[in-house]
Amino acid sequence: MNSIRTEVIVDAPPEQVWAVLTGLDRYCEWNPCIRSVDGEGGPDQTLLITIRFAWLPPIRFKAQLDRFRQNEILGWRAVFLAGLFIGHHWFELHPLDSGSSTRFVHCETFDGLLSTPIFVVLSGLFRQGYTAMNRALKTRVEQK
């Protein structure tokens, strides 16, 4: 399975990170990678997500929230090309320093018949986008 894992330390408790992360309707204000999310953030909800990576055109897709534990984990599963490419995307929040800061972990795994060729071609762009999102999230949370 092909995967990407990035992380950043945010100087705020998980509850503050969670508030920004689950403010889906405000992603357009700060998130350079996930440009919009339409839908309610809750267990088993369907989201309509628009992403943008560097030179690629925006990509809009449906995703099913499949990981949701308040202040701990938020994630979704999206199926592309009739199941030939499947993405499992999630965010983990780990309290540090007795809860005064948070390790924000940003991951995605890809499977399906086309996952390896797509991963080989686009994993660098994905990693850059996720790293940029992590920095933007850190800035947004720490400014509040």
C-alpha positions as a printed NumPy array, in Angstrom:
array([[  0.   ,   0.   ,   0.   ],
       [  1.251,   3.485,  -0.852],
       [  1.137,   6.074,   1.898],
       [  2.139,   9.578,   2.927],
       [  2.625,  10.755,   6.501],
       [  3.429,  14.311,   7.541],
       [  3.24 ,  16.011,  10.914],
       [  3.712,  19.288,  12.732],
       [  3.713,  20.411,  16.36 ],
       [  1.034,  23.011,  17.106],
       [  1.46 ,  25.19 ,  20.184],
       [ -2.146,  24.775,  21.3  ],
       [ -4.199,  22.032,  22.959],
       [ -5.967,  19.418,  20.802],
       [ -9.353,  21.074,  21.406],
       [ -8.184,  24.237,  19.642],
       [ -6.703,  22.277,  16.74 ],
       [ -9.923,  20.244,  16.505],
       [-12.04 ,  23.41 ,  16.347],
       [-10.141,  24.648,  13.27 ],
       [ -9.92 ,  21.19 ,  11.687],
       [-13.674,  20.589,  11.981],
       [-14.599,  24.112,  10.857],
       [-15.023,  22.667,   7.379],
       [-16.867,  25.672,   5.966],
       [-13.834,  27.883,   6.697],
       [-11.161,  25.814,   4.909],
       [-11.177,  28.284,   2.011],
       [ -9.848,  30.955,   4.395],
       [ -6.645,  29.146,   5.329],
       [ -6.152,  25.759,   3.663],
       [ -3.947,  25.802,   0.532],
       [ -4.612,  22.144,  -0.279],
       [ -8.222,  21.353,   0.667],
       [ -9.951,  24.379,  -0.816],
       [-13.531,  23.591,   0.201],
       [-15.559,  21.031,   2.09 ],
       [-19.344,  20.941,   1.847],
       [-21.23 ,  18.831,   4.355],
       [-21.517,  18.281,   8.067],
       [-18.474,  17.014,   9.952],
       [-19.733,  14.028,  11.888],
       [-19.584,  10.232,  11.886],
       [-20.655,   8.588,   8.61 ],
       [-21.374,  11.897,   6.856],
       [-20.8  ,  12.409,   3.147],
       [-18.628,  15.356,   2.191],
       [-18.095,  17.112,  -1.123],
       [-14.419,  18.126,  -1.165],
       [-12.395,  20.276,  -3.551],
       [ -8.612,  19.888,  -3.479],
       [ -5.878,  21.714,  -5.357],
       [ -2.25 ,  20.656,  -5.794],
       [  0.283,  22.958,  -7.493],
       [ -0.222,  22.843, -11.272],
       [ -3.13 ,  20.36 , -11.259],
       [ -6.636,  21.675, -11.853],
       [ -8.987,  21.566,  -8.846],
       [-10.424,  18.12 ,  -8.153],
       [-13.926,  17.801,  -6.645],
       [-15.082,  14.495,  -5.181],
       [-17.367,  12.836,  -2.65 ],
       [-15.909,  11.267,   0.471],
       [-17.397,   9.314,   3.353],
       [-16.303,  10.258,   6.865],
       [-15.168,   6.977,   8.37 ],
       [-12.989,   8.119,  11.277],
       [-14.35 ,  10.551,  13.828],
       [-13.354,  10.791,  17.479],
       [-13.627,  14.28 ,  18.911],
       [-10.248,  15.909,  19.574],
       [ -8.469,  12.737,  18.347],
       [ -9.065,  11.708,  14.722],
       [-10.93 ,  12.839,  11.62 ],
       [-10.783,  10.926,   8.351],
       [-12.544,   9.971,   5.161],
       [-12.503,   7.492,   2.315],
       [-12.879,   8.511,  -1.321],
       [-13.271,   6.217,  -4.314],
       [-12.096,   7.311,  -7.769],
       [-12.259,   5.72 , -11.214],
       [-14.808,   3.054, -10.24 ],
       [-12.606,   1.789,  -7.399],
       [ -9.344,   1.638,  -9.345],
       [ -7.966,   4.341,  -7.034],
       [ -9.06 ,   4.714,  -3.398],
       [ -7.78 ,   7.254,  -0.919],
       [ -8.007,   6.956,   2.868],
       [ -7.209,  10.407,   4.296],
       [ -7.04 ,  11.232,   7.998],
       [ -5.763,  13.591,  10.657],
       [ -4.67 ,  12.567,  14.156],
       [ -4.286,  14.858,  17.164],
       [ -1.901,  13.731,  19.908],
       [ -1.652,  15.84 ,  23.076],
       [  1.865,  16.801,  24.174],
       [  3.241,  18.623,  27.206],
       [  0.27 ,  17.743,  29.441],
       [ -2.124,  18.863,  26.716],
       [ -0.707,  22.343,  26.095],
       [  0.476,  21.456,  22.569],
       [ -0.521,  18.948,  19.895],
       [  1.273,  16.664,  17.468],
       [ -0.836,  16.968,  14.316],
       [ -0.377,  13.914,  12.081],
       [ -1.659,  14.088,   8.51 ],
       [ -1.819,  10.796,   6.577],
       [ -3.167,   9.222,   3.444],
       [ -2.975,   5.715,   2.094],
       [ -3.852,   4.751,  -1.446],
       [ -4.995,   1.437,  -2.782],
       [ -6.643,   0.026,  -5.856],
       [ -5.251,  -1.146,  -9.178],
       [ -4.07 ,   2.338, -10.222],
       [ -2.717,   3.413,  -6.829],
       [  0.937,   2.643,  -7.55 ],
       [  1.239,   4.477, -10.892],
       [ -0.724,   7.474,  -9.584],
       [  1.329,   7.492,  -6.378],
       [  4.62 ,   7.378,  -8.296],
       [  3.604,  10.361, -10.431],
       [  1.832,  12.506,  -7.814],
       [  3.166,  11.618,  -4.343],
       [  5.613,  14.549,  -4.36 ],
       [  2.788,  17.011,  -5.066],
       [  0.606,  15.391,  -2.41 ],
       [  3.386,  15.581,   0.201],
       [  4.052,  19.253,  -0.621],
       [  0.344,  20.034,  -0.345],
       [ -0.046,  18.211,   2.967],
       [  3.019,  19.922,   4.403],
       [  1.667,  23.32 ,   3.301],
       [ -1.687,  22.496,   4.887],
       [  0.029,  21.496,   8.146],
       [  1.903,  24.818,   8.282],
       [ -1.277,  26.756,   7.501],
       [ -3.218,  24.881,  10.191],
       [ -0.46 ,  25.589,  12.726],
       [ -0.519,  29.289,  11.847],
       [ -4.33 ,  29.482,  11.97 ],
       [ -4.606,  27.734,  15.341],
       [ -1.739,  29.618,  16.97 ],
       [ -3.151,  33.005,  15.871],
       [ -6.475,  32.398,  17.632]])
